[in-house]
mmCIF file with all atom_site columns, C-alpha atoms and ligand atoms in Angstrom:
data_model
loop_
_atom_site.group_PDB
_atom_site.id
_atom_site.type_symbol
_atom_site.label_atom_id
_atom_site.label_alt_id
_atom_site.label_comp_id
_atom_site.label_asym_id
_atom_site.label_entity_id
_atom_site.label_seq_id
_atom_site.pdbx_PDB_ins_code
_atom_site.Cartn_x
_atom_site.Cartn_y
_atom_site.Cartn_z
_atom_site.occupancy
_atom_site.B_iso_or_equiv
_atom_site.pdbx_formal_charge
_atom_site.auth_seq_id
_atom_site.auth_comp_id
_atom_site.auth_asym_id
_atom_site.auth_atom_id
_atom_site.pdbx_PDB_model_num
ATOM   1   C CA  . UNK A 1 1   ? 41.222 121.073 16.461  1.00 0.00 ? 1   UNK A CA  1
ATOM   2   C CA  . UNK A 1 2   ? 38.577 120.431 19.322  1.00 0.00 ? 2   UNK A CA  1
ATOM   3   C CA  . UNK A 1 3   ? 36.667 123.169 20.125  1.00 0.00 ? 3   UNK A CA  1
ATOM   4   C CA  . UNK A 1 4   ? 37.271 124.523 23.953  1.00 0.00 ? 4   UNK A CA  1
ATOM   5   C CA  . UNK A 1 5   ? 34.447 123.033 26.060  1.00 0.00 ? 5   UNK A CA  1
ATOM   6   C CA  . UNK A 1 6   ? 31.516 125.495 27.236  1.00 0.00 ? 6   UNK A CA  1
ATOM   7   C CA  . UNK A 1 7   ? 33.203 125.174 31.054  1.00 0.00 ? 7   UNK A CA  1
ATOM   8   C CA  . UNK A 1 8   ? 36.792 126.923 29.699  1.00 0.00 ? 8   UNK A CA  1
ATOM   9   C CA  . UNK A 1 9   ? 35.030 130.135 29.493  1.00 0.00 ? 9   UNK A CA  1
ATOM   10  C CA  . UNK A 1 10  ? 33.464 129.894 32.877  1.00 0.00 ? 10  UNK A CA  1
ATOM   11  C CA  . UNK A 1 11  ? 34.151 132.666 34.798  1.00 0.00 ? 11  UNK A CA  1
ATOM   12  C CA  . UNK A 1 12  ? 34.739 134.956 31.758  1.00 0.00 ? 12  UNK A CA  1
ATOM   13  C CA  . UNK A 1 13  ? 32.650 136.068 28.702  1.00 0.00 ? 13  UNK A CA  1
ATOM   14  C CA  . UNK A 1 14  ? 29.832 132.785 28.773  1.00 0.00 ? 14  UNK A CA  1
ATOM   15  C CA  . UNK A 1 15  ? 29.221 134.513 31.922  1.00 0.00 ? 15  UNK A CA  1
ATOM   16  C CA  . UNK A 1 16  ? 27.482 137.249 29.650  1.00 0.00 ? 16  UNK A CA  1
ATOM   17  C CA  . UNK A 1 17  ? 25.261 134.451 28.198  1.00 0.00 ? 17  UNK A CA  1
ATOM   18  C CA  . UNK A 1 18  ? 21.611 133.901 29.004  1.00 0.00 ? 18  UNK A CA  1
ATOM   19  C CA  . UNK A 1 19  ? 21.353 130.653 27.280  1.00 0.00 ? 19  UNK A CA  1
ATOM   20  C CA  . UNK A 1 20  ? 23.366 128.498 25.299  1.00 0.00 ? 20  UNK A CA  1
ATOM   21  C CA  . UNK A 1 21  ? 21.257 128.197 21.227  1.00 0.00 ? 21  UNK A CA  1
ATOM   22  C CA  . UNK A 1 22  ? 23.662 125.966 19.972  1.00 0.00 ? 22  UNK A CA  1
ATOM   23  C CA  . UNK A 1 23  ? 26.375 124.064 21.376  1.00 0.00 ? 23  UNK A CA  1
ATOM   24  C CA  . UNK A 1 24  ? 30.548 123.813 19.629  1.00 0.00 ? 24  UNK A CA  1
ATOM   25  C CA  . UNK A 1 25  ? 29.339 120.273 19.176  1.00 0.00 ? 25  UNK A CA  1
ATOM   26  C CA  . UNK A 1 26  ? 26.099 120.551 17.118  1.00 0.00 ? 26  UNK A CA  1
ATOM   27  C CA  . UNK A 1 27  ? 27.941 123.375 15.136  1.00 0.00 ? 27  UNK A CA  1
ATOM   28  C CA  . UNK A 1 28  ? 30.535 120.743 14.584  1.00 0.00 ? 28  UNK A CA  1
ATOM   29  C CA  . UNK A 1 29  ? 28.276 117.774 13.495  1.00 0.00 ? 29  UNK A CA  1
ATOM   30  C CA  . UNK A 1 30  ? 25.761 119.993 11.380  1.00 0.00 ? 30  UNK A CA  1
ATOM   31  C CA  . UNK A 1 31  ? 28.902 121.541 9.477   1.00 0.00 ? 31  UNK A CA  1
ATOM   32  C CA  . UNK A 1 32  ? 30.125 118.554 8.658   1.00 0.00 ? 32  UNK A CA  1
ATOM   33  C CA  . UNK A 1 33  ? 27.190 117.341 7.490   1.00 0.00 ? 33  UNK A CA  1
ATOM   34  C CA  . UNK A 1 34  ? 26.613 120.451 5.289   1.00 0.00 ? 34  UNK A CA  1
ATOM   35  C CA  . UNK A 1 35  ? 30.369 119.935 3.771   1.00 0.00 ? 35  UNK A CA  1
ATOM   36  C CA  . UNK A 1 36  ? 29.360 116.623 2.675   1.00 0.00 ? 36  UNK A CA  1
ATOM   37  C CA  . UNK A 1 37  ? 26.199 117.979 0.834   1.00 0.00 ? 37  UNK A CA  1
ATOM   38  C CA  . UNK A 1 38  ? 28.520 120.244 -0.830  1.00 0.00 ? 38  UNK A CA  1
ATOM   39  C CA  . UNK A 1 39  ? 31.250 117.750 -1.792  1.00 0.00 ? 39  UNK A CA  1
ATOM   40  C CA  . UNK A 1 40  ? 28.482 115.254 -3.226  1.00 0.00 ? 40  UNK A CA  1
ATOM   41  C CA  . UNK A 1 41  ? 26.961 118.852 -5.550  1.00 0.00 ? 41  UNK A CA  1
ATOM   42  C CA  . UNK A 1 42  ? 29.854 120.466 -6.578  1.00 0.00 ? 42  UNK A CA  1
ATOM   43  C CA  . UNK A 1 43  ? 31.844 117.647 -7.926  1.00 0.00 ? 43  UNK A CA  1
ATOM   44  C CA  . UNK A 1 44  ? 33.447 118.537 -11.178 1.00 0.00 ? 44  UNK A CA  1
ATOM   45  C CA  . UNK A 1 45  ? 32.687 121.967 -10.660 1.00 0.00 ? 45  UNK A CA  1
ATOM   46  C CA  . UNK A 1 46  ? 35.145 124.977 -10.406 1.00 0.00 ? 46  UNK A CA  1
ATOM   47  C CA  . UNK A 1 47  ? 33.545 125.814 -6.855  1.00 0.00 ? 47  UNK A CA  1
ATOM   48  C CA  . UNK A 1 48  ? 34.449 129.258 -5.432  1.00 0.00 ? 48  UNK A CA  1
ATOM   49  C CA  . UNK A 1 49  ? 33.294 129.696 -2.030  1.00 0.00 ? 49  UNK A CA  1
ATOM   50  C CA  . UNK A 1 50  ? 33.116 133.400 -1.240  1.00 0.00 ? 50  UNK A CA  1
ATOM   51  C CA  . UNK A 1 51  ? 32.536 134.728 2.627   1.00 0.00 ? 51  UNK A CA  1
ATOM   52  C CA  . UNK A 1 52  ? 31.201 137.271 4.061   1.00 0.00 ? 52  UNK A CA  1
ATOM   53  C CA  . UNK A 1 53  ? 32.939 139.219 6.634   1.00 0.00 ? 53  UNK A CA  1
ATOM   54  C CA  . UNK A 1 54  ? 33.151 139.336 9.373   1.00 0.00 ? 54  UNK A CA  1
ATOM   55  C CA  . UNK A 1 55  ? 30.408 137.044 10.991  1.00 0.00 ? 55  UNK A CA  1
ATOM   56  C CA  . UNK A 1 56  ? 31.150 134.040 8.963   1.00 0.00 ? 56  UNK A CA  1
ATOM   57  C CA  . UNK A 1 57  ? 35.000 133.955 9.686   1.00 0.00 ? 57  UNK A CA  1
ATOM   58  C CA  . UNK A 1 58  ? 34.897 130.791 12.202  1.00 0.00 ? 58  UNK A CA  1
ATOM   59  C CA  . UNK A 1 59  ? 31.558 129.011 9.629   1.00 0.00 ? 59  UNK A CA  1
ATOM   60  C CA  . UNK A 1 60  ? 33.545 128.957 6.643   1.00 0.00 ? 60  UNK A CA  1
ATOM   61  C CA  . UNK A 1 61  ? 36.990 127.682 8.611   1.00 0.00 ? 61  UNK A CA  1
ATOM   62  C CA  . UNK A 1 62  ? 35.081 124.851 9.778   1.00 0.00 ? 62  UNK A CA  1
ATOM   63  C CA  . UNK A 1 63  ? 33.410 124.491 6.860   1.00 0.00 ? 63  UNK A CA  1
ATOM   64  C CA  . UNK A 1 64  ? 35.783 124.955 4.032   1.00 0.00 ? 64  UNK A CA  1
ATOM   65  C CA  . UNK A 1 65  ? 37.360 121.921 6.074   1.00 0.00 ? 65  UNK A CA  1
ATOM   66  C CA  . UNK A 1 66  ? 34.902 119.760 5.333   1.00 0.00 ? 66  UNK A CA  1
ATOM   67  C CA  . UNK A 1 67  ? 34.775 120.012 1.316   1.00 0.00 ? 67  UNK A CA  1
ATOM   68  C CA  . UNK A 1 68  ? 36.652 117.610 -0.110  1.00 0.00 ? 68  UNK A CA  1
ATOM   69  C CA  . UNK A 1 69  ? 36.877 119.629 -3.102  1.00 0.00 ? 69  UNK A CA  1
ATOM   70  C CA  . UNK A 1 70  ? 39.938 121.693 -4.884  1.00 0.00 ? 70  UNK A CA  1
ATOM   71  C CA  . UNK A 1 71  ? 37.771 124.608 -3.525  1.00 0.00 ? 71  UNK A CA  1
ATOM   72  C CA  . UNK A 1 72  ? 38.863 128.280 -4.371  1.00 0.00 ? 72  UNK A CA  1
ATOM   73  C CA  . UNK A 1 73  ? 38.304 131.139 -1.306  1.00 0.00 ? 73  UNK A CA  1
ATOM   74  C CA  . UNK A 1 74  ? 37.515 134.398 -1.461  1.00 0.00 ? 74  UNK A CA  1
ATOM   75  C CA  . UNK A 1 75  ? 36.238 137.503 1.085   1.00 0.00 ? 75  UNK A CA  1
ATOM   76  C CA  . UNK A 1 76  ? 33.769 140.281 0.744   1.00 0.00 ? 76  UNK A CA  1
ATOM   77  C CA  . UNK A 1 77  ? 32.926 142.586 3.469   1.00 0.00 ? 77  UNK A CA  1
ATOM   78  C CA  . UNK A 1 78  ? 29.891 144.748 3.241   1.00 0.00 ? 78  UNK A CA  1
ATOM   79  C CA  . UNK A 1 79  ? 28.700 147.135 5.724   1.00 0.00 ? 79  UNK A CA  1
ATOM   80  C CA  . UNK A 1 80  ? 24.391 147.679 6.278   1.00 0.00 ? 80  UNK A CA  1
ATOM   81  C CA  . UNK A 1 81  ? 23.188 150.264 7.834   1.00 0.00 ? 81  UNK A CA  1
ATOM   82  C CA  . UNK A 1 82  ? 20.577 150.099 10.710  1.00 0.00 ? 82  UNK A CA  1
ATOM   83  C CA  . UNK A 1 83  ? 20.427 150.302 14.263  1.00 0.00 ? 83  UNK A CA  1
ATOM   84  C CA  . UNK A 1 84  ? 22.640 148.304 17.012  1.00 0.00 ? 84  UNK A CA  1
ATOM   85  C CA  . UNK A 1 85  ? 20.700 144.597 16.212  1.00 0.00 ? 85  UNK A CA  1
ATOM   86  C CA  . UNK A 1 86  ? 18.765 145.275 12.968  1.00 0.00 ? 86  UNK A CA  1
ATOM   87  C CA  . UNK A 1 87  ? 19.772 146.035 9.587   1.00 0.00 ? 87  UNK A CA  1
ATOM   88  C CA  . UNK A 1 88  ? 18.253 148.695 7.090   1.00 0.00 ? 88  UNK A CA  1
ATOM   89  C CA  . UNK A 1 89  ? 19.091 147.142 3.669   1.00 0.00 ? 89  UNK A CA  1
ATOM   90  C CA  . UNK A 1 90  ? 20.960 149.883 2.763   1.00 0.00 ? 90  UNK A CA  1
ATOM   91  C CA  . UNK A 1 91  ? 24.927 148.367 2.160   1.00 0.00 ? 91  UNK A CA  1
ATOM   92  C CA  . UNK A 1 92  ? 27.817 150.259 1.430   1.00 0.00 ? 92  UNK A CA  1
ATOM   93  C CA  . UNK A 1 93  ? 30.985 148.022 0.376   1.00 0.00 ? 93  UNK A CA  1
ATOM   94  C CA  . UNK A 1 94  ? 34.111 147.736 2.148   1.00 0.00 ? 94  UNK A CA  1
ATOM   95  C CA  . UNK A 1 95  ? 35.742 145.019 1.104   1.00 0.00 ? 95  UNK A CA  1
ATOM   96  C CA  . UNK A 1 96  ? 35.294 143.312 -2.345  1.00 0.00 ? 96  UNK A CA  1
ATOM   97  C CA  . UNK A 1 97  ? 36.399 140.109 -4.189  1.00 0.00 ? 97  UNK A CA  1
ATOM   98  C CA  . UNK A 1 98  ? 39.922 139.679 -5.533  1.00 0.00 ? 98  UNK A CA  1
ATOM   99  C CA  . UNK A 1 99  ? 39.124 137.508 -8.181  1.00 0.00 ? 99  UNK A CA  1
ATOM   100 C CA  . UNK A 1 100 ? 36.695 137.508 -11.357 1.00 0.00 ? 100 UNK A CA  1
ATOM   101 C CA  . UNK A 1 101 ? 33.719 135.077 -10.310 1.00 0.00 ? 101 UNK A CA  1
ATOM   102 C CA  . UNK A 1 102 ? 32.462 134.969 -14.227 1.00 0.00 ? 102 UNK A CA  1
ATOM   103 C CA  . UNK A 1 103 ? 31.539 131.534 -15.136 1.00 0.00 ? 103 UNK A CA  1
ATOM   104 C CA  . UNK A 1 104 ? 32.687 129.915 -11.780 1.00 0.00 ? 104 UNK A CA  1
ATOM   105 C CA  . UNK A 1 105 ? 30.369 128.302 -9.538  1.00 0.00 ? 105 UNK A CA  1
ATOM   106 C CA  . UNK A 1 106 ? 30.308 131.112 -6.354  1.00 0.00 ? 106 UNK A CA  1
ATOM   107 C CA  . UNK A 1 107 ? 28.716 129.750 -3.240  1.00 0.00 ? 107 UNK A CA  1
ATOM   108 C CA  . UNK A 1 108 ? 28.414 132.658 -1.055  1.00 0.00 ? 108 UNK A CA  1
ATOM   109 C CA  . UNK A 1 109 ? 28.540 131.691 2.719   1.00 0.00 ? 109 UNK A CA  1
ATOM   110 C CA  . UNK A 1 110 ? 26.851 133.630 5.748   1.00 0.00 ? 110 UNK A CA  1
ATOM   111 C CA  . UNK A 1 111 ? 26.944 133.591 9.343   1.00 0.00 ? 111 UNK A CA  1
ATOM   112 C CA  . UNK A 1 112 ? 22.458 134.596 9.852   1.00 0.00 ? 112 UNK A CA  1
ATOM   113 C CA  . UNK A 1 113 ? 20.536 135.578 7.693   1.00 0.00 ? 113 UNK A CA  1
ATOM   114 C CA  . UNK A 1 114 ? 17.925 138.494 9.456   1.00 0.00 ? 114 UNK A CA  1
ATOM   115 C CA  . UNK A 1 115 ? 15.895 140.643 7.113   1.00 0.00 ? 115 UNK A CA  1
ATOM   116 C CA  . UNK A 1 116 ? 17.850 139.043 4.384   1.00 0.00 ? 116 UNK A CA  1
ATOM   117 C CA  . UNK A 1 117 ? 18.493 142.371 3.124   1.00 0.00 ? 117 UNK A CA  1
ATOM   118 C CA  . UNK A 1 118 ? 21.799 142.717 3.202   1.00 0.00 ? 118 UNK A CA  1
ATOM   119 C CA  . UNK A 1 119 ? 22.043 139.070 1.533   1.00 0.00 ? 119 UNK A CA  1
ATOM   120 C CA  . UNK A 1 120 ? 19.544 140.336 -1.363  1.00 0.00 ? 120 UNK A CA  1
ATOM   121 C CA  . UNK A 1 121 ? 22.287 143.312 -2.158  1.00 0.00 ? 121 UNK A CA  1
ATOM   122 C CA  . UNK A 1 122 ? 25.295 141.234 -2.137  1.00 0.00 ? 122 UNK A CA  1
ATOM   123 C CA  . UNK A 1 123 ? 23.350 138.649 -4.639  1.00 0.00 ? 123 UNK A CA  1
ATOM   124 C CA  . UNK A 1 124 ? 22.031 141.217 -6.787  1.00 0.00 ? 124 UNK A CA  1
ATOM   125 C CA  . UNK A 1 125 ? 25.867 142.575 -7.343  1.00 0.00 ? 125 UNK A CA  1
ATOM   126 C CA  . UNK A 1 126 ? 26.789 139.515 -7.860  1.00 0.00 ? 126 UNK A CA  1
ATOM   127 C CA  . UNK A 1 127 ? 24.825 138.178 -10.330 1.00 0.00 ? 127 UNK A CA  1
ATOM   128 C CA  . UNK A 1 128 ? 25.489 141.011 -12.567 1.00 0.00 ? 128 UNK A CA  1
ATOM   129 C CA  . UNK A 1 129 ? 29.046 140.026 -12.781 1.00 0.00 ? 129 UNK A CA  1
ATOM   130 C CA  . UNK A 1 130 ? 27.528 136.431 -14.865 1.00 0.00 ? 130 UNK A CA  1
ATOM   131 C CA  . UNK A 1 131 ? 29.144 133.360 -12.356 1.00 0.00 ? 131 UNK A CA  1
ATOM   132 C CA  . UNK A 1 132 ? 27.990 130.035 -13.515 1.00 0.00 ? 132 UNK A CA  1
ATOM   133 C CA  . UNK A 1 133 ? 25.640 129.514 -10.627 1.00 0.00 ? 133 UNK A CA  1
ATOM   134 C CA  . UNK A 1 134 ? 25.076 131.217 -7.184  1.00 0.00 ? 134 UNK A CA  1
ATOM   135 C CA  . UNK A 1 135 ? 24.045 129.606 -4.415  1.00 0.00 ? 135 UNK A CA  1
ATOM   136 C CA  . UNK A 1 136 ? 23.462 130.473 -0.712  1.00 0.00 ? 136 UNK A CA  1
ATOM   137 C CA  . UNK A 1 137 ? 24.999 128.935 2.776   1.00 0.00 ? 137 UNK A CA  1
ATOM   138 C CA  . UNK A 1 138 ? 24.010 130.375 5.683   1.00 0.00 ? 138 UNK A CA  1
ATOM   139 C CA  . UNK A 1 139 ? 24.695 128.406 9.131   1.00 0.00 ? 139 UNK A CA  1
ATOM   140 C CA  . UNK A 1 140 ? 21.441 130.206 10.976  1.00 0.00 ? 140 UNK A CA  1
ATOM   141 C CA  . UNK A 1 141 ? 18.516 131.551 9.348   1.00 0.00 ? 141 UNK A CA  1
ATOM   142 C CA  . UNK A 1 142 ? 15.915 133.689 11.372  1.00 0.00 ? 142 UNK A CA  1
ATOM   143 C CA  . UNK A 1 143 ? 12.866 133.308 8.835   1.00 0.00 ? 143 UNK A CA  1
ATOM   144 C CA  . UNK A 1 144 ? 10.317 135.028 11.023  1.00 0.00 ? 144 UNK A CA  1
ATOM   145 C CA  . UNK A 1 145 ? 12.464 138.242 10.221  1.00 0.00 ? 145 UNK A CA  1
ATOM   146 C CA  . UNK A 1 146 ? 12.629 137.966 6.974   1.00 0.00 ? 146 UNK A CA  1
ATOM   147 C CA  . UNK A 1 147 ? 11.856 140.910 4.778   1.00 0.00 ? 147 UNK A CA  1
ATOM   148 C CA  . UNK A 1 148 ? 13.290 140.300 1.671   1.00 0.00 ? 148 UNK A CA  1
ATOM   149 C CA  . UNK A 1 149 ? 13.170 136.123 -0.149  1.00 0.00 ? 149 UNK A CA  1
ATOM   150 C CA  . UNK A 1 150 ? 16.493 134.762 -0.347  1.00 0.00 ? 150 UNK A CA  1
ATOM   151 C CA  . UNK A 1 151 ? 16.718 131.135 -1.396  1.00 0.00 ? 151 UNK A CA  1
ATOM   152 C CA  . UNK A 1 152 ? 19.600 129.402 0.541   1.00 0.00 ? 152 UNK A CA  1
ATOM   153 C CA  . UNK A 1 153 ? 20.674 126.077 -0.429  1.00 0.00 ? 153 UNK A CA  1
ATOM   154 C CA  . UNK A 1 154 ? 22.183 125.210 2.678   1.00 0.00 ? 154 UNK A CA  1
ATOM   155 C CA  . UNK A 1 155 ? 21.103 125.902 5.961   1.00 0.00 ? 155 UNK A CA  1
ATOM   156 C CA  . UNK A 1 156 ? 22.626 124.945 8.926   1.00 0.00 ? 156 UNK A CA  1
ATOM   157 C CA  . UNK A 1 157 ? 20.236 125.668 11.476  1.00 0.00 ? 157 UNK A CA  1
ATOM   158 C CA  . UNK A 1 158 ? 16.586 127.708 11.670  1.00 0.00 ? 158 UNK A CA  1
ATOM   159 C CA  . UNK A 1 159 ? 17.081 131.091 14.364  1.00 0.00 ? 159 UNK A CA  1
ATOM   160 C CA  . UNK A 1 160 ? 14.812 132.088 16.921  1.00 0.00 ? 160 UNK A CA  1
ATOM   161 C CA  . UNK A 1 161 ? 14.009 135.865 16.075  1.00 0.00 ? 161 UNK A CA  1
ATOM   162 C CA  . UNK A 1 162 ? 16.095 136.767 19.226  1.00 0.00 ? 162 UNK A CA  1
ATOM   163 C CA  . UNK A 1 163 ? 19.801 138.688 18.662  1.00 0.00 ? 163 UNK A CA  1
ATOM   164 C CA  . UNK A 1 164 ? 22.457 135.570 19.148  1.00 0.00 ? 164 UNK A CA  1
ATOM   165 C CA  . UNK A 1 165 ? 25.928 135.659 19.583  1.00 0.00 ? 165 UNK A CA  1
ATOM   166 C CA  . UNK A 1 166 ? 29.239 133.684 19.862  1.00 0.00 ? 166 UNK A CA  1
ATOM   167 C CA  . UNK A 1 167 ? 31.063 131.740 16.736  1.00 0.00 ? 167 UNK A CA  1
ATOM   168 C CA  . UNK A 1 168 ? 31.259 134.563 14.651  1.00 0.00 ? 168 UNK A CA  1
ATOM   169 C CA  . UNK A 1 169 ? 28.953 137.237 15.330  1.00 0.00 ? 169 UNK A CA  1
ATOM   170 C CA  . UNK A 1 170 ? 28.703 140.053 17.413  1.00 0.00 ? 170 UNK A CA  1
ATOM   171 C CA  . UNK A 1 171 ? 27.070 142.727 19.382  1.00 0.00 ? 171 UNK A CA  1
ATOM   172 C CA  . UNK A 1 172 ? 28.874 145.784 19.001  1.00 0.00 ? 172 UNK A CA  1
ATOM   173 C CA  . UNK A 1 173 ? 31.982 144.036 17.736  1.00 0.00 ? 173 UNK A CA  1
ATOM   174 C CA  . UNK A 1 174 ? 32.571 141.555 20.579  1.00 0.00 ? 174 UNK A CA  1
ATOM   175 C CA  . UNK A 1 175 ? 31.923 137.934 21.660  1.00 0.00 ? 175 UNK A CA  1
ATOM   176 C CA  . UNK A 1 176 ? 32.756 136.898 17.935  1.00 0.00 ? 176 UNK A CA  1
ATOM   177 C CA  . UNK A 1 177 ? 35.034 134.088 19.847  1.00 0.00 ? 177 UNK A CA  1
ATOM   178 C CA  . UNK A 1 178 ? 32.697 132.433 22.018  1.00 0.00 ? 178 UNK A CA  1
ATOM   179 C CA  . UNK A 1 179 ? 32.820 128.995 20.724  1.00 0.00 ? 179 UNK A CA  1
ATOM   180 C CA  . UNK A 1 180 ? 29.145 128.451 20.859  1.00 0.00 ? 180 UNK A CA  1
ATOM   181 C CA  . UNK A 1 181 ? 25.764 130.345 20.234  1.00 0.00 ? 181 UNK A CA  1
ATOM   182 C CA  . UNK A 1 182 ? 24.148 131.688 22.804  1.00 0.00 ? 182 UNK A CA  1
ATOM   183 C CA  . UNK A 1 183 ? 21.790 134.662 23.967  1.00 0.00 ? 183 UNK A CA  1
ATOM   184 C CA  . UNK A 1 184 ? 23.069 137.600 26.258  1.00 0.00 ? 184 UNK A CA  1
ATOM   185 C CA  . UNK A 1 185 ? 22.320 138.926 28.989  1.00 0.00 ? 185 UNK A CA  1
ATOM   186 C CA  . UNK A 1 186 ? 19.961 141.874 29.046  1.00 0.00 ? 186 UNK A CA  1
ATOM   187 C CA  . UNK A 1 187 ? 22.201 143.385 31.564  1.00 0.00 ? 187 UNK A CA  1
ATOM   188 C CA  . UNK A 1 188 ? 24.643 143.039 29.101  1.00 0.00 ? 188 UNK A CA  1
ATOM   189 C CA  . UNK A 1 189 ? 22.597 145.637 27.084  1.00 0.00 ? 189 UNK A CA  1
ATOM   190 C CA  . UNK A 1 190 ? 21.875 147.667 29.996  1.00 0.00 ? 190 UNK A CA  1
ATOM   191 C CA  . UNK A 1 191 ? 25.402 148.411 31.086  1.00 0.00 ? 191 UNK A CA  1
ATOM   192 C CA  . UNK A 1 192 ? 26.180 149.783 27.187  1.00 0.00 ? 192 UNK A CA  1
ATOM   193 C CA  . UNK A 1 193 ? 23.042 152.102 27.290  1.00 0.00 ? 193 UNK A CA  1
ATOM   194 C CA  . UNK A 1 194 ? 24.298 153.466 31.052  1.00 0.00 ? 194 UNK A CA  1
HETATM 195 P P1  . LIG B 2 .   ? 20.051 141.114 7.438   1.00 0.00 ? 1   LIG B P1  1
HETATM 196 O O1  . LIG B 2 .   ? 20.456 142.096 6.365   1.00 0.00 ? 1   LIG B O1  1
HETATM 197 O O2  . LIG B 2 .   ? 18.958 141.656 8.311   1.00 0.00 ? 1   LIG B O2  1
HETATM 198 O O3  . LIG B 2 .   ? 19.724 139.737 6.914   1.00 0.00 ? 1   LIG B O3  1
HETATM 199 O O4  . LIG B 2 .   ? 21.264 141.015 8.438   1.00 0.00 ? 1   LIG B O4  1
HETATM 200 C C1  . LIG B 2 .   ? 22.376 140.270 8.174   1.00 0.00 ? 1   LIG B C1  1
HETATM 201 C C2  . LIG B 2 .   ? 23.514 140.646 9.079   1.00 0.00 ? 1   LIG B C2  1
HETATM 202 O O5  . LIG B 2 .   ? 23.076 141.263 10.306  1.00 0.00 ? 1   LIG B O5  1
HETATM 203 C C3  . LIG B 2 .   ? 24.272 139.391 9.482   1.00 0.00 ? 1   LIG B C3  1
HETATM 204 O O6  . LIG B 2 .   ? 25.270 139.064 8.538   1.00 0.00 ? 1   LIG B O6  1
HETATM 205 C C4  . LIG B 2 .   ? 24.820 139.784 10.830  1.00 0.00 ? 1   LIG B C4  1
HETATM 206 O O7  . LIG B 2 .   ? 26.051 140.466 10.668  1.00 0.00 ? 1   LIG B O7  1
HETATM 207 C C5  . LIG B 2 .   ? 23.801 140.737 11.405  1.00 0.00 ? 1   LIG B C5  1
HETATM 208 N N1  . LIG B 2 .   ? 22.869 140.030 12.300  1.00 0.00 ? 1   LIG B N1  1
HETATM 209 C C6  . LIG B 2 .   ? 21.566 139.742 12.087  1.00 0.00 ? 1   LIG B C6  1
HETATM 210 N N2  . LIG B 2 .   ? 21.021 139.097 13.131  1.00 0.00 ? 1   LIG B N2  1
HETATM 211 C C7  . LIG B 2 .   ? 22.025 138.967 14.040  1.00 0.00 ? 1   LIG B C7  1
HETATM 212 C C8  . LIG B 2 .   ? 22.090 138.356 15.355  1.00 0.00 ? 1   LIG B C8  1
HETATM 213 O O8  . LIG B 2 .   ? 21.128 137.790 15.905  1.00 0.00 ? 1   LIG B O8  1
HETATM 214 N N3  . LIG B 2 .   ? 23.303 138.426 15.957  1.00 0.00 ? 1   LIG B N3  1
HETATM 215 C C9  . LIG B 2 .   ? 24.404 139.024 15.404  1.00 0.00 ? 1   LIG B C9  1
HETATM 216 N N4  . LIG B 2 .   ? 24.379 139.586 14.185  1.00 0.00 ? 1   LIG B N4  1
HETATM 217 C C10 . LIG B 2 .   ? 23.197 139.561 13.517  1.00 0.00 ? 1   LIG B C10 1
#
């Protein structure tokens, strides 16, 4: 599927957007670039790509489609505490896996990683449950913010330390479905605080 050019949405939510960070199209190309990393490393392997919800529900569509691999999917939804744009590394969990991940190869996917926080919780329960390996995909990743060392194998893009939204992540639970990245407006902010 094409992704809906930036002028569709014209008139309606982009017009919430400061600036566009990252276009549908160098999502698209850098995605499939990152499937065919993954393809070429996990060859062989009995690759279980887990995601975390909700931000990375539109990443790991578009990337999952780019593995050439007899892949195996699976969902975990954690919740961190913090205020409206910054987490506090404490997690509570609200959705876990479905499947054992002992002995499989897990490659856990993520929409940004911030603090890294929440990413060092969800590794740290994972691990103790003894997968084969555990690696790391994030598509953004805002180093400057970064509280807490995560090593991610595959990175789409580096963040600016600025709250983004659009393909998958939010700002108080909307403009997941913009098709691109982008900044918002500060009046955007403005009119929730009225
Ligand atoms: P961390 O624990 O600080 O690394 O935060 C990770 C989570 O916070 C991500 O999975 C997002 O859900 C959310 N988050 C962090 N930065 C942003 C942002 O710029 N826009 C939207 N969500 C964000």
């Amino acid at each position: 599927m094409t992704a809906p050019t930036d002028d569709v949405w014209t008139g309606g939510i982009a017009d919430d957007i400061s600036r566009t960070i990252l276009s549908a199209e160098e999502i698209a190309k850098r995605t499939a670039e990152l499937g065919a990393r993954i393809t070429a490393d996990y060859r062989g392997r009995d690759l279980l790509v887990v995601g975390v919800l909700s931000g990375s529900f539109l990443f790991i569509a578009d990337l999952v489609r780019q593995v050439n691999l007899p892949l195996a999917l699976d969902f975990i939804s954690v919740s961190s505490y913090g205020d409206r744009t910054r987490s506090s590394g404490v997690v509570r969990m609200l959705k876990d896996l479905n499947q054992s991940i002992a002995g499989r190869d897990v490659l856990l996917v993520e929409d940004i990683i911030d603090t890294g926080l929440t990413l060092s919780y969800l590794i740290d329960n994972l691990r103790t449950r003894q997968p084969a390996s555990l690696e790391v995909a994030t598509l953004l990743d805002k180093t400057e913010a970064r509280v807490s060392k995560i090593d991610t194998r595959y990175v789409g893009f580096e963040c600016p330390n600025e709250f983004v939204v659009g393909y998958g992540l939010d700002y108080q639970g909307r403009y997941r479905n913009l098709p691109y990245i982008g900044v918002l407006k500060p009046s955007v902010y403005a009119t929730e605080d009225a």
